[in-house]
CSV table of C-alpha atoms in Angstrom, one decimal:
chain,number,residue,atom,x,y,z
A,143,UNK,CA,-54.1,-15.8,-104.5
A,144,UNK,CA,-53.9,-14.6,-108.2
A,145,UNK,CA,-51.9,-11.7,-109.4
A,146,UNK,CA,-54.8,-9.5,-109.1
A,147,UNK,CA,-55.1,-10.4,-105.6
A,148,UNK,CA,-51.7,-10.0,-105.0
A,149,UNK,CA,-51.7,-6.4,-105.9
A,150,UNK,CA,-54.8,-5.5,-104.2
A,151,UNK,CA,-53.1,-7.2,-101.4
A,152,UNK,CA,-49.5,-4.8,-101.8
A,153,UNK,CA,-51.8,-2.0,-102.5
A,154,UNK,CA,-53.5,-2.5,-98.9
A,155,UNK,CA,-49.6,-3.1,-97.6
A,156,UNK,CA,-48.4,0.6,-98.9
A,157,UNK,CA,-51.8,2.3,-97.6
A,158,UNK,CA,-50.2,1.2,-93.9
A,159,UNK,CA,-48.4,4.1,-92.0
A,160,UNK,CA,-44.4,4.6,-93.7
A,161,UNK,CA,-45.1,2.2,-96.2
A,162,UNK,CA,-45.4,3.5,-100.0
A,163,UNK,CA,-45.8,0.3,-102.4
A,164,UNK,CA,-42.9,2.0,-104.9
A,165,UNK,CA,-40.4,1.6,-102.2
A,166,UNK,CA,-40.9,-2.3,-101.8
A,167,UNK,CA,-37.4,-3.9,-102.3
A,168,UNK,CA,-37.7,-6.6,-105.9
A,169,UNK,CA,-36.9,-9.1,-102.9
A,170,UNK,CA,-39.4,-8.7,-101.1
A,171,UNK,CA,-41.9,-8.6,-104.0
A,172,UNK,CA,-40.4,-11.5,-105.4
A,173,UNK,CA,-41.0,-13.6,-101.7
A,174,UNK,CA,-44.7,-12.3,-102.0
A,175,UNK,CA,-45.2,-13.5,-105.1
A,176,UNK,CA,-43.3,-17.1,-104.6
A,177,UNK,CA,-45.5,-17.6,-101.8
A,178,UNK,CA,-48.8,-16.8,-103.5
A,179,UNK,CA,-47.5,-19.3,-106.6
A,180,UNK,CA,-47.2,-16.5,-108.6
A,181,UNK,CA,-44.8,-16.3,-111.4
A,182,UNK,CA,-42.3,-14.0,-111.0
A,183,UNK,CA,-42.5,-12.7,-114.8
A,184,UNK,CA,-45.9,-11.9,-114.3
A,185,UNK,CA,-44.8,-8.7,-111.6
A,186,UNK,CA,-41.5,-7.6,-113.9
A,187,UNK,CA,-41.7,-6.9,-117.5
A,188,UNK,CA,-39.7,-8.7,-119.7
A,189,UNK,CA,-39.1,-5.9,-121.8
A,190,UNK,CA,-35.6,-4.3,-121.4
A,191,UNK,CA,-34.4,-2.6,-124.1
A,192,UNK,CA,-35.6,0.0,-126.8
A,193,UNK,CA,-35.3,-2.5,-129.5
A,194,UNK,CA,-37.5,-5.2,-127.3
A,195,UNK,CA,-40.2,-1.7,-126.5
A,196,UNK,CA,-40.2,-0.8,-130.2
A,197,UNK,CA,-41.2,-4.7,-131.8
A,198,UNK,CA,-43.6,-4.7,-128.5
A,199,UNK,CA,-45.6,-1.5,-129.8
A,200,UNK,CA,-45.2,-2.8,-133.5
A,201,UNK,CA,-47.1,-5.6,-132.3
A,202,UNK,CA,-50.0,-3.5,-130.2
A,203,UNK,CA,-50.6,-1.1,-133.5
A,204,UNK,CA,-51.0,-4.4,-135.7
A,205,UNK,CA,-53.8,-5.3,-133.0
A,206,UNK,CA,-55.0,-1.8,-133.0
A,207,UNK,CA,-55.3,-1.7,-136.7
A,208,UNK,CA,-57.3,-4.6,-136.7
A,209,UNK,CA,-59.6,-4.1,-134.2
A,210,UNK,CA,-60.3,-0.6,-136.0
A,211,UNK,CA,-60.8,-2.6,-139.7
A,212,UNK,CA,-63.5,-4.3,-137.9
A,213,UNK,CA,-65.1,-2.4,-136.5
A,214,UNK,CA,-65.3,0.3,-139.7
A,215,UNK,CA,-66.9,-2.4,-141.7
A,216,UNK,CA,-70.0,-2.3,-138.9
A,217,UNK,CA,-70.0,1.5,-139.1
A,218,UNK,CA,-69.6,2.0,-142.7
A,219,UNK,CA,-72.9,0.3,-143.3
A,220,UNK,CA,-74.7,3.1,-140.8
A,221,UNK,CA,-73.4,6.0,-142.9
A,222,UNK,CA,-75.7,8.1,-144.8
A,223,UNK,CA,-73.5,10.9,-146.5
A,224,UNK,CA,-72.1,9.5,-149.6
A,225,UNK,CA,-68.6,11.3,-148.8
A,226,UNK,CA,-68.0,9.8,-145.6
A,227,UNK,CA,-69.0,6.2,-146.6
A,228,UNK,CA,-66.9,6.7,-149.0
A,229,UNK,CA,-64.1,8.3,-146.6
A,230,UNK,CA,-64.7,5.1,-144.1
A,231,UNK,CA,-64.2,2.9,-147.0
A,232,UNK,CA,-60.7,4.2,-148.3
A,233,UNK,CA,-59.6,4.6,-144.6
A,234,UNK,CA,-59.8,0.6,-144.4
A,235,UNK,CA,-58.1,0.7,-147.4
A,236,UNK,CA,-55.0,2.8,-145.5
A,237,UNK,CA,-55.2,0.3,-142.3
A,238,UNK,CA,-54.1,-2.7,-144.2
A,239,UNK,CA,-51.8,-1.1,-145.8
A,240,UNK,CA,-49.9,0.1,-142.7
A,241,UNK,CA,-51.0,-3.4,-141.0
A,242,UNK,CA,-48.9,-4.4,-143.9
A,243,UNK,CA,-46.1,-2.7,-142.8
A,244,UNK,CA,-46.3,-3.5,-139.3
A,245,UNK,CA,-45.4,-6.8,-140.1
A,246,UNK,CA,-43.0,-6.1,-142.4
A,247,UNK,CA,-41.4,-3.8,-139.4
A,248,UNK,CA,-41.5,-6.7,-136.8
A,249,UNK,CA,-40.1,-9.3,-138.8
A,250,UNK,CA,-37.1,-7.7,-140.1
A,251,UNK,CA,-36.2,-7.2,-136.2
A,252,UNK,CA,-36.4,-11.2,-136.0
A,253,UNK,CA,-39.2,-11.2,-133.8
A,254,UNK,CA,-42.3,-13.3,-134.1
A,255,UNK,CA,-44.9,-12.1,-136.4
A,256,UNK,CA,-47.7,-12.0,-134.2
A,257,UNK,CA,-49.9,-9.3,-132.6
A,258,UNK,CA,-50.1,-8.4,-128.8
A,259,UNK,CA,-53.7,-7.7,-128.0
A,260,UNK,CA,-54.8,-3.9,-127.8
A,261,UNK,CA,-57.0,-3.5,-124.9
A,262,UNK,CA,-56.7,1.0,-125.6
A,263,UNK,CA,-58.3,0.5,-128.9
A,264,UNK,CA,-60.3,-2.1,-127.5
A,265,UNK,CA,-61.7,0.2,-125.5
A,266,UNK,CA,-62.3,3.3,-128.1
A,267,UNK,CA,-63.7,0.4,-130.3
A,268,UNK,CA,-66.0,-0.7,-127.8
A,269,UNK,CA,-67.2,3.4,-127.6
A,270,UNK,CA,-67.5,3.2,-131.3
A,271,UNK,CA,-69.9,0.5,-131.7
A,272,UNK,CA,-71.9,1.8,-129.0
A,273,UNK,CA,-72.6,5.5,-130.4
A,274,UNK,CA,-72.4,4.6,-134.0
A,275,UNK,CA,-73.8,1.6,-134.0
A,276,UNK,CA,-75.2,-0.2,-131.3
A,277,UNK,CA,-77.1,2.5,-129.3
A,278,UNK,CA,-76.6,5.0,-131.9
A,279,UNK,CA,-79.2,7.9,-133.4
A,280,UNK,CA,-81.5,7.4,-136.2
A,281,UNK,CA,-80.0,7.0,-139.3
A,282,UNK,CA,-79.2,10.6,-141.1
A,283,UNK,CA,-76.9,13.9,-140.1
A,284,UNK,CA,-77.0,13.3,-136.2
A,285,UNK,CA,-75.6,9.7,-136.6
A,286,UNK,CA,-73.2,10.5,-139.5
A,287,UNK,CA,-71.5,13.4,-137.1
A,288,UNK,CA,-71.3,10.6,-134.0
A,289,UNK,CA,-69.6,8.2,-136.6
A,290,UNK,CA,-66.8,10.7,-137.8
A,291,UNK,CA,-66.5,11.6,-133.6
A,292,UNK,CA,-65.9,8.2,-133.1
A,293,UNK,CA,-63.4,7.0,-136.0
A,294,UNK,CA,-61.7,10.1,-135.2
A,295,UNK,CA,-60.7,8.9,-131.9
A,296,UNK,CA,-59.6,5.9,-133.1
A,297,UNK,CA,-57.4,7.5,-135.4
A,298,UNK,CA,-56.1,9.6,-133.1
A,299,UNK,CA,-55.0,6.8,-131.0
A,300,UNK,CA,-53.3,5.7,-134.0
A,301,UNK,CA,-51.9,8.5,-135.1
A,302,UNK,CA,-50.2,8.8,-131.2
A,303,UNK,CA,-49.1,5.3,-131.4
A,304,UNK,CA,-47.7,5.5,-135.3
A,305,UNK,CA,-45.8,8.6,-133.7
A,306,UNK,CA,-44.2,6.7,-131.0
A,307,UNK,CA,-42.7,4.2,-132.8
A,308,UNK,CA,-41.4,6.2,-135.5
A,309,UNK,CA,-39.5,8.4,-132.7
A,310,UNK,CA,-38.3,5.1,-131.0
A,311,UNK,CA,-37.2,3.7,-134.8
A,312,UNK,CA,-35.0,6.7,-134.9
A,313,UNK,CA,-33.4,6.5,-131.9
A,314,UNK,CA,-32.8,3.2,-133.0
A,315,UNK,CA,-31.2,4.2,-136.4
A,316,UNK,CA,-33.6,2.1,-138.2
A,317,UNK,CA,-34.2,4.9,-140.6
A,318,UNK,CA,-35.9,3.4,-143.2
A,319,UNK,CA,-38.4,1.9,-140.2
A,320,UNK,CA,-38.8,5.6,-139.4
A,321,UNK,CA,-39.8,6.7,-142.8
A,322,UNK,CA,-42.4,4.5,-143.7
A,323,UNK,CA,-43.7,4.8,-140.1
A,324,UNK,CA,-43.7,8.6,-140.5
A,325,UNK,CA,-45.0,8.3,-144.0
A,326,UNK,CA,-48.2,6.4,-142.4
A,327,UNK,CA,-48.8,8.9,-139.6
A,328,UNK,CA,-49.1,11.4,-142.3
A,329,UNK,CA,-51.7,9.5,-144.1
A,330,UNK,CA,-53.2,9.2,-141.1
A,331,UNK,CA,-53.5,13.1,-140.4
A,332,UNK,CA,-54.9,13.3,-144.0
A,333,UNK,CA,-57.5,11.2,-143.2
A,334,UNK,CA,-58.2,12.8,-139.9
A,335,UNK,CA,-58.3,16.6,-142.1
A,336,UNK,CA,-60.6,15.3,-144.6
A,337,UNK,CA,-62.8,14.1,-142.0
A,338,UNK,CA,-63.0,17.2,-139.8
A,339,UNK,CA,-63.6,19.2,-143.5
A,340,UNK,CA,-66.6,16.8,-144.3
A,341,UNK,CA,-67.9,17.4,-140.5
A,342,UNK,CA,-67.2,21.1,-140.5
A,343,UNK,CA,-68.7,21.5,-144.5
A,344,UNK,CA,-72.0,19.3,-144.2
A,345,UNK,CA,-72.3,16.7,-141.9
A,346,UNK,CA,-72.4,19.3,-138.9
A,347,UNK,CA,-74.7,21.9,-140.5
A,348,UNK,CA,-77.0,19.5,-141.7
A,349,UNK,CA,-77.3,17.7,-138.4
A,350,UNK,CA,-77.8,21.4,-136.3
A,351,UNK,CA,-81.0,22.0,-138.4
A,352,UNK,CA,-82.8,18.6,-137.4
């Protein structure tokens, strides 16, 4: 039995009469687990503290950020309005920077300087490719307005995410963590305004008249 097993397995357990799969005891999930060879820190999270949360995000975002960078150079290419290649291209430009700081962030809190992979913005990436890119429209207005939908969500995601950690950087009195964190979201909303101008200005009307 792997883990995914297992939990099928517990879900089937709490779908029995007076049995809810939240009110299993740790014990008895630990048992279940030791007798399917499954390790116990697979089924409780190691994180346990704010501090151990926050580097834990800080690592996601850096994996967010890059699966984004990538997948912006495959989009760029498929953009016809000279503003919004342009746009896509100085966006990049703003991901490394606050990749940059990501890593700054995670190394002063002593942790390894690594990234935890993303599977949200895999996800939105995946979206991406498909409606800018892979099964995208022609080239022109219509496919310029599915390319700003798309790197808008992205950038939503990391706008949400950029958010999250600058609250938790506060809590933790990291305050200068919370500024440059802060500062990034804002850069981010910039970017998000100057794309929903460019859609709202041009890239829309011109793709309602084909």
């Amino acid at each position: 039995m792997d883990f995914v097993d297992f939990l099928c397995a517990s879900w089937r357990h709490s779908r029995q009469p007076g049995v809810g799969l939240m009110r299993h005891r740790a014990t008895d999930l630990r048992m279940t687990a030791l007798s399917a060879h499954i390790p116990w820190r697979e089924i409780m999270s190691e994180i346990t503290t704010l501090q151990e949360l926050y580097v834990d995000e800080l690592k996601d975002l850096w994996s967010a950020n890059d699966q984004m960078a990538k997948a912006l150079k495959k989009i760029v290419k498929h953009a016809t309005d000279e503003k919004l290649t342009d746009l896509l291209e100085k966006s990049q430009e703003g991901i490394a920077a606050h990749t940059d700081i990501l890593k700054e962030l995670i190394e002063n809190q002593d942790a390894k300087v690594k990234k935890e992979h993303c599977k949200g913005m895999e996800g939105l990436v995946a979206e991406a490719l498909k409606h800018s890119v892979d099964e995208a429209p022609e080239k022109g207005p219509v496919r310029d307005a599915a390319i700003i939908a798309q790197f808008q969500r992205m950038t939503h995601y990391g706008i949400t995410g950029f958010g999250t950690v600058a609250a938790f950087a506060k809590a933790l009195e990291l305050d200068d963590d919370s500024t440059k964190l802060e500062t990034a979201v804002k850069d981010m909303h910039r970017g998000d305004d100057l794309m929903s101008e460019l859609a709202q200005s041009a890239v829309n009307v011109a793709a309602s008249d084909i």
